[in-house]
Amino acid sequence: MLLLGVDQDRNTLLHSAEEAVDAPYLSDHYATYIDDAGREVTLRLQRYPGPHRDFIGLEPRFRKAGWMRVGKVGGAVARLMPARELFAETVAALREDPAAVLCDNPACADCQMQRGKIKAARLRTEDFTLAAVLDDPEPDLPAVAAALQAQGIRHVEIGDHLGERLLRLRPAEIQAFGERLQEVGIQVGVFGAGLGRVAPAEDLEYDRHRLEKSLAILPRLGTRCLRMSVLRAPADRATAAPAVVALLQATARAVAEQEAILLIENEPGTFCDTAQHTTEILDAVGSPAVRLALNPAHFAAVGEKPFLQVYYKGRLKRHLQQLYLCDGLWDGTPALPGRGNGEVKELLSILRCRSFSGFLTVRPPTPGRFDAERFREEAERFWHLLENC
């Protein structure tokens, strides 16, 4: 094969190598044109890559192999390569790394999209579902979808700020929002609206009304999971606990009637702050409709080791339905996953060993506006941990 005055990006042998390894980013593309009779015709291009890839990036590998000869014909640089060896080396590179011919430029939408397809294919080999929190009350859905898809993610948890906004909408508006999510390829896995962040002594009627509205929203968004916090704990925790358990049991019955699942997140300052208190509450409620959304950063913030004390030696594993990929230091300072005291890597590893089939959820520490760059950092840390555990 001779390349004369052009580089490897003009080398169409790449298509054959991608087909040979069944590259995860190959997919059907459609092109529409007007024929000579004025009719609109749509062509289906099967198992098509790209459009942009970075075959240039393999040039050092070809040089190192020793079989590529480089010279000049006039002013044009010439590359002469044996096709068999070129094909075999490209296939080997793609088998070592499916993204071997994709650039690492975060501004290249094509390669980011294709990397996302590789990650989505990788996730299909796992039992868990990877999700991300969407908390922006006015989200730019196409931009959010692009950021999610670049990480192989399709599912979101509706966060408290966005959930609160949805509670104020009419049913038809909520339905329309759910349809817009579907149009950009986003599925709702969990709905949250800040439920439960009140004290037992306060009037709970308003929160009960919000619970009823939240349960009505679930089917319109295509999910069965509702997240809430347990009430804020007063100084006299023991006296107030029975009333809290009774309230949660009533909530569990309402959730079960809807064939839904209530996810309780551990949170400092609530009745589910430590592993012991969380276990006592969940055991006392005694409902299969009530499950745990474990936040490692929150357990670290109350001085507990989330893997060793909470999961391994504790009794919460049987309640677990969701793991937030949140990390932090003992003093509550947020950290990237695997960079704090939350033992996120250890939790991820043991859950994979147990074929955990719930949600692993990326949740950047700053609520509200969707920050694509911060989300990318958090998600990339998850992928680093996944490939190293």
mmCIF file of C-alpha atoms in Angstrom:
data_model
loop_
_atom_site.group_PDB
_atom_site.id
_atom_site.type_symbol
_atom_site.label_atom_id
_atom_site.label_comp_id
_atom_site.label_asym_id
_atom_site.label_seq_id
_atom_site.Cartn_x
_atom_site.Cartn_y
_atom_site.Cartn_z
ATOM 1 C CA MET A 1 0.000 0.000 0.000
ATOM 2 C CA LEU A 2 1.398 3.360 -1.049
ATOM 3 C CA LEU A 3 0.384 6.688 0.458
ATOM 4 C CA LEU A 4 1.676 9.486 -1.734
ATOM 5 C CA GLY A 5 1.488 13.010 -0.379
ATOM 6 C CA VAL A 6 -1.172 12.030 2.166
ATOM 7 C CA ASP A 7 -1.121 10.690 5.717
ATOM 8 C CA GLN A 8 -2.656 7.656 7.430
ATOM 9 C CA ASP A 9 -6.017 9.385 7.836
ATOM 10 C CA ARG A 10 -6.526 8.846 4.085
ATOM 11 C CA ASN A 11 -5.778 5.122 4.485
ATOM 12 C CA THR A 12 -9.058 3.253 3.945
ATOM 13 C CA LEU A 13 -7.601 -0.048 5.146
ATOM 14 C CA LEU A 14 -8.713 1.129 8.592
ATOM 15 C CA HIS A 15 -12.317 0.237 7.683
ATOM 16 C CA SER A 16 -11.366 -3.413 7.181
ATOM 17 C CA ALA A 17 -9.534 -3.588 10.505
ATOM 18 C CA GLU A 18 -12.479 -2.020 12.358
ATOM 19 C CA GLU A 19 -14.821 -4.540 10.768
ATOM 20 C CA ALA A 20 -12.494 -7.423 11.656
ATOM 21 C CA VAL A 21 -12.537 -6.558 15.378
ATOM 22 C CA ASP A 22 -16.227 -5.567 15.371
ATOM 23 C CA ALA A 23 -15.387 -2.102 16.711
ATOM 24 C CA PRO A 24 -18.080 -1.058 19.247
ATOM 25 C CA TYR A 25 -18.525 2.353 17.621
ATOM 26 C CA LEU A 26 -19.601 0.974 14.252
ATOM 27 C CA SER A 27 -23.267 1.800 13.705
ATOM 28 C CA ASP A 28 -25.814 2.522 11.011
ATOM 29 C CA HIS A 29 -25.762 5.995 9.472
ATOM 30 C CA TYR A 30 -28.352 7.507 7.172
ATOM 31 C CA ALA A 31 -27.803 9.955 4.311
ATOM 32 C CA THR A 32 -30.546 11.695 2.336
ATOM 33 C CA TYR A 33 -30.271 13.187 -1.142
ATOM 34 C CA ILE A 34 -32.532 14.315 -3.993
ATOM 35 C CA ASP A 35 -32.294 12.122 -7.098
ATOM 36 C CA ASP A 36 -32.587 13.242 -10.736
ATOM 37 C CA ALA A 37 -36.368 12.860 -10.606
ATOM 38 C CA GLY A 38 -36.616 15.237 -7.643
ATOM 39 C CA ARG A 39 -37.397 12.475 -5.158
ATOM 40 C CA GLU A 40 -35.930 12.363 -1.666
ATOM 41 C CA VAL A 41 -33.919 9.165 -1.191
ATOM 42 C CA THR A 42 -32.448 7.934 2.095
ATOM 43 C CA LEU A 43 -29.489 5.582 2.094
ATOM 44 C CA ARG A 44 -28.613 3.333 5.008
ATOM 45 C CA LEU A 45 -24.876 2.960 5.584
ATOM 46 C CA GLN A 46 -24.433 -0.148 7.718
ATOM 47 C CA ARG A 47 -21.708 -0.529 10.355
ATOM 48 C CA TYR A 48 -20.266 2.851 9.532
ATOM 49 C CA PRO A 49 -17.620 4.550 11.709
ATOM 50 C CA GLY A 50 -16.834 8.112 12.442
ATOM 51 C CA PRO A 51 -16.743 10.272 10.703
ATOM 52 C CA HIS A 52 -13.527 11.402 12.449
ATOM 53 C CA ARG A 53 -10.843 9.014 13.645
ATOM 54 C CA ASP A 54 -7.127 9.365 14.360
ATOM 55 C CA PHE A 55 -5.335 6.724 12.267
ATOM 56 C CA ILE A 56 -2.363 9.110 12.288
ATOM 57 C CA GLY A 57 -1.840 8.155 15.927
ATOM 58 C CA LEU A 58 -0.742 4.629 14.952
ATOM 59 C CA GLU A 59 2.074 5.881 12.710
ATOM 60 C CA PRO A 60 4.742 5.579 15.468
ATOM 61 C CA ARG A 61 3.668 1.970 15.977
ATOM 62 C CA PHE A 62 4.050 1.236 12.262
ATOM 63 C CA ARG A 63 7.494 2.847 12.226
ATOM 64 C CA LYS A 64 8.586 0.805 15.233
ATOM 65 C CA ALA A 65 7.457 -2.415 13.526
ATOM 66 C CA GLY A 66 10.175 -1.804 10.931
ATOM 67 C CA TRP A 67 8.278 -2.622 7.739
ATOM 68 C CA MET A 68 7.120 0.876 6.719
ATOM 69 C CA ARG A 69 9.408 2.623 4.266
ATOM 70 C CA VAL A 70 9.287 6.414 4.036
ATOM 71 C CA GLY A 71 10.772 8.467 1.215
ATOM 72 C CA LYS A 72 9.867 11.130 -1.319
ATOM 73 C CA VAL A 73 8.545 11.203 -4.849
ATOM 74 C CA GLY A 74 9.252 14.735 -5.959
ATOM 75 C CA GLY A 75 7.935 16.945 -3.204
ATOM 76 C CA ALA A 76 5.453 14.363 -1.913
ATOM 77 C CA VAL A 77 6.265 12.211 1.115
ATOM 78 C CA ALA A 78 5.716 8.543 0.250
ATOM 79 C CA ARG A 79 4.853 5.772 2.704
ATOM 80 C CA LEU A 80 5.140 2.210 1.406
ATOM 81 C CA MET A 81 3.648 -0.503 3.631
ATOM 82 C CA PRO A 82 2.976 -4.231 3.173
ATOM 83 C CA ALA A 83 -0.823 -4.544 3.383
ATOM 84 C CA ARG A 84 -0.828 -7.825 5.328
ATOM 85 C CA GLU A 85 1.434 -6.489 8.087
ATOM 86 C CA LEU A 86 -0.384 -3.144 8.137
ATOM 87 C CA PHE A 87 -3.741 -4.870 8.565
ATOM 88 C CA ALA A 88 -2.445 -7.225 11.279
ATOM 89 C CA GLU A 89 -0.812 -4.405 13.246
ATOM 90 C CA THR A 90 -3.964 -2.260 13.093
ATOM 91 C CA VAL A 91 -6.126 -5.173 14.237
ATOM 92 C CA ALA A 92 -3.711 -5.842 17.117
ATOM 93 C CA ALA A 93 -3.867 -2.186 18.187
ATOM 94 C CA LEU A 94 -7.681 -2.181 18.148
ATOM 95 C CA ARG A 95 -7.844 -5.384 20.174
ATOM 96 C CA GLU A 96 -5.504 -3.929 22.766
ATOM 97 C CA ASP A 97 -7.498 -0.690 22.924
ATOM 98 C CA PRO A 98 -10.831 -0.260 21.095
ATOM 99 C CA ALA A 99 -10.184 3.507 21.089
ATOM 100 C CA ALA A 100 -6.730 3.151 19.496
ATOM 101 C CA VAL A 101 -7.693 5.166 16.411
ATOM 102 C CA LEU A 102 -9.800 7.787 18.208
ATOM 103 C CA CYS A 103 -8.329 11.129 19.187
ATOM 104 C CA ASP A 104 -8.300 12.254 22.818
ATOM 105 C CA ASN A 105 -9.409 15.809 22.062
ATOM 106 C CA PRO A 106 -12.368 16.570 24.389
ATOM 107 C CA ALA A 107 -13.611 19.126 21.842
ATOM 108 C CA CYS A 108 -13.882 16.503 19.073
ATOM 109 C CA ALA A 109 -17.554 15.539 19.196
ATOM 110 C CA ASP A 110 -17.077 12.632 16.762
ATOM 111 C CA CYS A 111 -14.395 10.858 18.776
ATOM 112 C CA GLN A 112 -16.106 11.621 22.090
ATOM 113 C CA MET A 113 -19.286 10.052 20.709
ATOM 114 C CA GLN A 114 -17.396 6.982 19.511
ATOM 115 C CA ARG A 115 -15.569 6.639 22.834
ATOM 116 C CA GLY A 116 -18.979 6.761 24.484
ATOM 117 C CA LYS A 117 -20.131 3.840 22.344
ATOM 118 C CA ILE A 118 -17.078 1.864 23.454
ATOM 119 C CA LYS A 119 -17.913 2.622 27.083
ATOM 120 C CA ALA A 120 -21.570 1.695 26.570
ATOM 121 C CA ALA A 121 -20.469 -1.648 25.114
ATOM 122 C CA ARG A 122 -18.203 -2.136 28.142
ATOM 123 C CA LEU A 123 -21.105 -1.432 30.504
ATOM 124 C CA ARG A 124 -23.215 -4.089 28.811
ATOM 125 C CA THR A 125 -20.792 -6.673 30.220
ATOM 126 C CA GLU A 126 -21.561 -5.533 33.788
ATOM 127 C CA ASP A 127 -24.566 -6.302 35.994
ATOM 128 C CA PHE A 128 -24.962 -2.780 37.404
ATOM 129 C CA THR A 129 -26.482 0.235 35.648
ATOM 130 C CA LEU A 130 -24.353 3.373 35.482
ATOM 131 C CA ALA A 131 -26.327 6.582 35.964
ATOM 132 C CA ALA A 132 -25.727 10.281 36.595
ATOM 133 C CA VAL A 133 -27.606 12.877 38.614
ATOM 134 C CA LEU A 134 -29.361 15.548 36.539
ATOM 135 C CA ASP A 135 -30.141 18.393 38.924
ATOM 136 C CA ASP A 136 -30.201 21.437 36.638
ATOM 137 C CA PRO A 137 -33.696 23.006 36.902
ATOM 138 C CA GLU A 138 -33.345 24.392 33.352
ATOM 139 C CA PRO A 139 -31.229 21.743 31.618
ATOM 140 C CA ASP A 140 -29.924 22.034 28.063
ATOM 141 C CA LEU A 141 -30.988 18.485 27.251
ATOM 142 C CA PRO A 142 -29.026 18.019 23.990
ATOM 143 C CA ALA A 143 -25.832 19.190 25.736
ATOM 144 C CA VAL A 144 -26.525 16.988 28.755
ATOM 145 C CA ALA A 145 -27.227 14.003 26.506
ATOM 146 C CA ALA A 146 -23.950 14.531 24.632
ATOM 147 C CA ALA A 147 -21.995 14.645 27.901
ATOM 148 C CA LEU A 148 -23.714 11.499 29.185
ATOM 149 C CA GLN A 149 -23.302 9.570 25.946
ATOM 150 C CA ALA A 150 -19.582 10.404 25.864
ATOM 151 C CA GLN A 151 -19.349 8.367 29.084
ATOM 152 C CA GLY A 152 -21.598 5.545 27.889
ATOM 153 C CA ILE A 153 -24.434 6.658 30.198
ATOM 154 C CA ARG A 154 -28.129 6.611 29.337
ATOM 155 C CA HIS A 155 -29.802 6.743 32.767
ATOM 156 C CA VAL A 156 -30.203 9.739 35.047
ATOM 157 C CA GLU A 157 -31.440 10.392 38.536
ATOM 158 C CA ILE A 158 -33.575 13.510 38.737
ATOM 159 C CA GLY A 159 -31.933 15.591 41.465
ATOM 160 C CA ASP A 160 -33.597 17.715 44.108
ATOM 161 C CA HIS A 161 -33.546 21.068 42.283
ATOM 162 C CA LEU A 162 -34.951 19.703 39.033
ATOM 163 C CA GLY A 163 -37.332 17.431 40.935
ATOM 164 C CA GLU A 164 -38.675 20.381 42.921
ATOM 165 C CA ARG A 165 -39.333 22.226 39.672
ATOM 166 C CA LEU A 166 -41.143 19.242 38.186
ATOM 167 C CA LEU A 167 -43.393 19.027 41.247
ATOM 168 C CA ARG A 168 -44.694 22.499 40.369
ATOM 169 C CA LEU A 169 -45.612 21.553 36.796
ATOM 170 C CA ARG A 170 -48.913 20.263 35.463
ATOM 171 C CA PRO A 171 -49.135 16.562 34.520
ATOM 172 C CA ALA A 172 -49.082 17.347 30.791
ATOM 173 C CA GLU A 173 -45.916 19.425 31.234
ATOM 174 C CA ILE A 174 -44.233 16.616 33.154
ATOM 175 C CA GLN A 175 -45.228 14.165 30.436
ATOM 176 C CA ALA A 176 -43.754 16.494 27.804
ATOM 177 C CA PHE A 177 -40.501 16.764 29.753
ATOM 178 C CA GLY A 178 -40.271 12.975 29.925
ATOM 179 C CA GLU A 179 -40.803 12.766 26.179
ATOM 180 C CA ARG A 180 -38.030 15.310 25.568
ATOM 181 C CA LEU A 181 -35.693 13.178 27.649
ATOM 182 C CA GLN A 182 -36.539 10.153 25.520
ATOM 183 C CA GLU A 183 -35.971 12.126 22.313
ATOM 184 C CA VAL A 184 -32.346 12.809 23.285
ATOM 185 C CA GLY A 185 -31.777 9.237 24.480
ATOM 186 C CA ILE A 186 -32.023 9.770 28.249
ATOM 187 C CA GLN A 187 -33.883 7.371 30.558
ATOM 188 C CA VAL A 188 -34.891 8.214 34.120
ATOM 189 C CA GLY A 189 -33.756 5.651 36.673
ATOM 190 C CA VAL A 190 -34.530 7.484 39.936
ATOM 191 C CA PHE A 191 -36.601 10.536 40.869
ATOM 192 C CA GLY A 192 -35.702 12.788 43.787
ATOM 193 C CA ALA A 193 -37.205 16.066 44.991
ATOM 194 C CA GLY A 194 -35.635 16.674 48.392
ATOM 195 C CA LEU A 195 -38.270 14.650 50.237
ATOM 196 C CA GLY A 196 -37.779 14.045 53.955
ATOM 197 C CA ARG A 197 -35.551 16.998 54.784
ATOM 198 C CA VAL A 198 -37.767 18.147 57.638
ATOM 199 C CA ALA A 199 -37.764 17.591 61.400
ATOM 200 C CA PRO A 200 -40.303 15.310 63.167
ATOM 201 C CA ALA A 201 -41.685 18.272 65.127
ATOM 202 C CA GLU A 202 -42.557 20.172 61.950
ATOM 203 C CA ASP A 203 -45.848 19.952 60.098
ATOM 204 C CA LEU A 204 -45.354 16.970 57.785
ATOM 205 C CA GLU A 205 -48.508 17.494 55.742
ATOM 206 C CA TYR A 206 -46.674 19.532 53.095
ATOM 207 C CA ASP A 207 -44.008 16.852 52.711
ATOM 208 C CA ARG A 208 -46.712 14.158 52.509
ATOM 209 C CA HIS A 209 -48.387 16.086 49.691
ATOM 210 C CA ARG A 210 -45.053 16.286 47.851
ATOM 211 C CA LEU A 211 -44.649 12.526 48.285
ATOM 212 C CA GLU A 212 -48.036 11.914 46.657
ATOM 213 C CA LYS A 213 -47.120 14.159 43.729
ATOM 214 C CA SER A 214 -43.751 12.439 43.393
ATOM 215 C CA LEU A 215 -45.380 9.010 43.201
ATOM 216 C CA ALA A 216 -47.693 10.316 40.479
ATOM 217 C CA ILE A 217 -44.692 11.618 38.527
ATOM 218 C CA LEU A 218 -42.819 8.287 38.464
ATOM 219 C CA PRO A 219 -44.801 6.586 35.664
ATOM 220 C CA ARG A 220 -44.758 9.775 33.578
ATOM 221 C CA LEU A 221 -40.961 9.667 33.672
ATOM 222 C CA GLY A 222 -40.760 5.921 33.159
ATOM 223 C CA THR A 223 -39.239 4.971 36.512
ATOM 224 C CA ARG A 224 -40.229 3.082 39.669
ATOM 225 C CA CYS A 225 -37.567 4.472 42.032
ATOM 226 C CA LEU A 226 -38.104 7.415 44.377
ATOM 227 C CA ARG A 227 -35.265 8.764 46.528
ATOM 228 C CA MET A 228 -35.694 10.568 49.839
ATOM 229 C CA SER A 229 -33.832 11.406 53.018
ATOM 230 C CA VAL A 230 -34.980 10.337 56.454
ATOM 231 C CA LEU A 231 -36.118 13.155 58.737
ATOM 232 C CA ARG A 232 -33.591 15.364 60.487
ATOM 233 C CA ALA A 233 -32.700 13.899 63.865
ATOM 234 C CA PRO A 234 -33.317 15.986 67.022
ATOM 235 C CA ALA A 235 -31.129 15.804 70.112
ATOM 236 C CA ASP A 236 -33.549 13.290 71.671
ATOM 237 C CA ARG A 237 -33.247 10.770 68.841
ATOM 238 C CA ALA A 238 -34.522 7.755 70.799
ATOM 239 C CA THR A 239 -37.818 9.412 71.741
ATOM 240 C CA ALA A 240 -38.551 10.543 68.179
ATOM 241 C CA ALA A 241 -37.443 7.342 66.413
ATOM 242 C CA PRO A 242 -40.708 5.325 66.787
ATOM 243 C CA ALA A 243 -42.728 8.085 65.112
ATOM 244 C CA VAL A 244 -40.183 8.248 62.280
ATOM 245 C CA VAL A 245 -40.375 4.480 61.763
ATOM 246 C CA ALA A 246 -44.187 4.647 61.701
ATOM 247 C CA LEU A 247 -44.035 7.456 59.144
ATOM 248 C CA LEU A 248 -41.638 5.480 56.944
ATOM 249 C CA GLN A 249 -43.824 2.378 57.220
ATOM 250 C CA ALA A 250 -46.811 4.388 56.013
ATOM 251 C CA THR A 251 -44.663 5.798 53.199
ATOM 252 C CA ALA A 252 -43.506 2.288 52.313
ATOM 253 C CA ARG A 253 -47.116 1.115 52.031
ATOM 254 C CA ALA A 254 -47.946 3.992 49.687
ATOM 255 C CA VAL A 255 -44.870 3.219 47.602
ATOM 256 C CA ALA A 256 -45.625 -0.506 47.488
ATOM 257 C CA GLU A 257 -49.182 0.188 46.297
ATOM 258 C CA GLN A 258 -47.635 1.945 43.289
ATOM 259 C CA GLU A 259 -45.257 -1.029 42.792
ATOM 260 C CA ALA A 260 -42.439 1.458 43.311
ATOM 261 C CA ILE A 261 -39.221 1.428 45.335
ATOM 262 C CA LEU A 262 -38.254 3.975 47.982
ATOM 263 C CA LEU A 263 -34.516 4.671 48.162
ATOM 264 C CA ILE A 264 -33.280 6.047 51.481
ATOM 265 C CA GLU A 265 -29.979 7.937 51.342
ATOM 266 C CA ASN A 266 -27.718 8.059 54.389
ATOM 267 C CA GLU A 267 -27.029 11.668 55.273
ATOM 268 C CA PRO A 268 -25.361 13.454 58.213
ATOM 269 C CA GLY A 269 -27.815 15.046 60.616
ATOM 270 C CA THR A 270 -30.666 12.663 59.781
ATOM 271 C CA PHE A 271 -31.968 9.480 61.385
ATOM 272 C CA CYS A 272 -29.832 7.596 58.832
ATOM 273 C CA ASP A 273 -26.462 9.187 59.510
ATOM 274 C CA THR A 274 -24.324 6.291 60.787
ATOM 275 C CA ALA A 275 -24.361 2.652 59.717
ATOM 276 C CA GLN A 276 -25.926 1.582 63.016
ATOM 277 C CA HIS A 277 -28.712 4.161 62.876
ATOM 278 C CA THR A 278 -29.400 3.405 59.204
ATOM 279 C CA THR A 279 -29.588 -0.331 59.891
ATOM 280 C CA GLU A 280 -31.925 0.203 62.847
ATOM 281 C CA ILE A 281 -34.288 2.347 60.773
ATOM 282 C CA LEU A 282 -34.376 0.048 57.725
ATOM 283 C CA ASP A 283 -34.772 -3.088 59.841
ATOM 284 C CA ALA A 284 -37.562 -1.476 61.869
ATOM 285 C CA VAL A 285 -39.421 -0.371 58.738
ATOM 286 C CA GLY A 286 -39.158 -3.950 57.485
ATOM 287 C CA SER A 287 -40.444 -3.381 53.957
ATOM 288 C CA PRO A 288 -38.942 -4.803 50.744
ATOM 289 C CA ALA A 289 -40.109 -1.597 49.055
ATOM 290 C CA VAL A 290 -37.571 0.428 51.071
ATOM 291 C CA ARG A 291 -33.950 0.151 49.972
ATOM 292 C CA LEU A 292 -30.659 1.928 50.644
ATOM 293 C CA ALA A 293 -28.926 4.486 48.433
ATOM 294 C CA LEU A 294 -25.449 4.347 49.961
ATOM 295 C CA ASN A 295 -23.420 7.565 49.890
ATOM 296 C CA PRO A 296 -19.786 6.776 50.859
ATOM 297 C CA ALA A 297 -18.858 10.442 51.271
ATOM 298 C CA HIS A 298 -21.630 10.916 53.828
ATOM 299 C CA PHE A 299 -20.505 7.919 55.894
ATOM 300 C CA ALA A 300 -16.912 9.192 55.782
ATOM 301 C CA ALA A 301 -18.147 12.600 56.970
ATOM 302 C CA VAL A 302 -19.509 11.003 60.167
ATOM 303 C CA GLY A 303 -16.224 9.175 60.785
ATOM 304 C CA GLU A 304 -17.087 5.725 59.418
ATOM 305 C CA LYS A 305 -15.217 3.618 56.870
ATOM 306 C CA PRO A 306 -17.826 2.928 54.157
ATOM 307 C CA PHE A 307 -16.375 -0.387 52.997
ATOM 308 C CA LEU A 308 -14.768 -1.911 56.082
ATOM 309 C CA GLN A 309 -17.276 -0.812 58.746
ATOM 310 C CA VAL A 310 -20.460 -0.071 56.836
ATOM 311 C CA TYR A 311 -20.480 -2.735 54.121
ATOM 312 C CA TYR A 312 -18.091 -5.538 55.044
ATOM 313 C CA LYS A 313 -18.675 -5.711 58.798
ATOM 314 C CA GLY A 314 -22.102 -4.075 58.817
ATOM 315 C CA ARG A 315 -25.565 -5.379 57.942
ATOM 316 C CA LEU A 316 -26.573 -2.884 55.274
ATOM 317 C CA LYS A 317 -25.525 -4.889 52.221
ATOM 318 C CA ARG A 318 -28.845 -6.724 52.092
ATOM 319 C CA HIS A 319 -30.674 -3.380 51.755
ATOM 320 C CA LEU A 320 -28.433 -1.932 49.055
ATOM 321 C CA GLN A 321 -30.017 -0.788 45.784
ATOM 322 C CA GLN A 322 -27.866 2.171 44.782
ATOM 323 C CA LEU A 323 -24.282 3.327 45.307
ATOM 324 C CA TYR A 324 -23.412 6.966 44.822
ATOM 325 C CA LEU A 325 -19.918 7.326 43.374
ATOM 326 C CA CYS A 326 -19.317 10.137 45.862
ATOM 327 C CA ASP A 327 -16.078 10.481 47.777
ATOM 328 C CA GLY A 328 -14.894 12.865 50.445
ATOM 329 C CA LEU A 329 -12.492 13.410 53.316
ATOM 330 C CA TRP A 330 -13.244 12.832 56.987
ATOM 331 C CA ASP A 331 -13.940 16.562 57.397
ATOM 332 C CA GLY A 332 -16.618 16.489 54.684
ATOM 333 C CA THR A 333 -14.517 18.045 51.922
ATOM 334 C CA PRO A 334 -15.622 16.557 48.563
ATOM 335 C CA ALA A 335 -13.100 14.533 46.552
ATOM 336 C CA LEU A 336 -13.056 12.779 43.204
ATOM 337 C CA PRO A 337 -14.030 9.087 43.396
ATOM 338 C CA GLY A 338 -11.123 7.109 44.814
ATOM 339 C CA ARG A 339 -9.363 10.237 46.112
ATOM 340 C CA GLY A 340 -11.000 10.507 49.526
ATOM 341 C CA ASN A 341 -11.865 8.416 52.584
ATOM 342 C CA GLY A 342 -15.012 6.922 51.059
ATOM 343 C CA GLU A 343 -13.380 3.620 49.989
ATOM 344 C CA VAL A 344 -15.188 3.909 46.661
ATOM 345 C CA LYS A 345 -12.803 1.580 44.830
ATOM 346 C CA GLU A 346 -13.229 -1.129 47.459
ATOM 347 C CA LEU A 347 -17.020 -0.817 47.311
ATOM 348 C CA LEU A 348 -17.014 -0.931 43.520
ATOM 349 C CA SER A 349 -14.837 -4.034 43.515
ATOM 350 C CA ILE A 350 -16.883 -6.013 46.051
ATOM 351 C CA LEU A 351 -20.192 -5.092 44.415
ATOM 352 C CA ARG A 352 -18.939 -6.379 41.080
ATOM 353 C CA CYS A 353 -17.910 -9.605 42.827
ATOM 354 C CA ARG A 354 -21.496 -9.965 44.054
ATOM 355 C CA SER A 355 -23.055 -9.195 40.630
ATOM 356 C CA PHE A 356 -24.716 -6.073 42.024
ATOM 357 C CA SER A 357 -27.602 -5.173 39.705
ATOM 358 C CA GLY A 358 -28.583 -1.774 41.089
ATOM 359 C CA PHE A 359 -27.479 1.743 40.178
ATOM 360 C CA LEU A 360 -23.973 3.169 40.390
ATOM 361 C CA THR A 361 -24.560 6.903 40.211
ATOM 362 C CA VAL A 362 -22.167 9.706 39.322
ATOM 363 C CA ARG A 363 -23.084 12.775 41.380
ATOM 364 C CA PRO A 364 -20.762 15.793 41.298
ATOM 365 C CA PRO A 365 -20.634 17.573 44.677
ATOM 366 C CA THR A 366 -22.098 20.856 43.397
ATOM 367 C CA PRO A 367 -25.892 20.634 43.041
ATOM 368 C CA GLY A 368 -27.937 22.587 40.547
ATOM 369 C CA ARG A 369 -26.470 23.702 37.219
ATOM 370 C CA PHE A 370 -25.049 20.911 35.072
ATOM 371 C CA ASP A 371 -21.277 21.397 34.832
ATOM 372 C CA ALA A 372 -20.151 19.260 31.897
ATOM 373 C CA GLU A 373 -16.443 19.513 32.745
ATOM 374 C CA ARG A 374 -16.883 18.564 36.401
ATOM 375 C CA PHE A 375 -19.157 15.716 35.369
ATOM 376 C CA ARG A 376 -16.527 14.483 32.911
ATOM 377 C CA GLU A 377 -13.870 14.497 35.654
ATOM 378 C CA GLU A 378 -16.103 12.514 38.015
ATOM 379 C CA ALA A 379 -17.086 10.014 35.315
ATOM 380 C CA GLU A 380 -13.516 9.530 34.087
ATOM 381 C CA ARG A 381 -12.474 8.728 37.648
ATOM 382 C CA PHE A 382 -15.153 6.037 37.731
ATOM 383 C CA TRP A 383 -13.786 4.539 34.517
ATOM 384 C CA HIS A 384 -10.273 4.588 35.950
ATOM 385 C CA LEU A 385 -11.461 2.749 39.052
ATOM 386 C CA LEU A 386 -13.451 0.244 37.006
ATOM 387 C CA GLU A 387 -10.442 -0.678 34.886
ATOM 388 C CA ASN A 388 -8.262 -1.061 37.977
ATOM 389 C CA CYS A 389 -10.366 -3.198 40.270
#
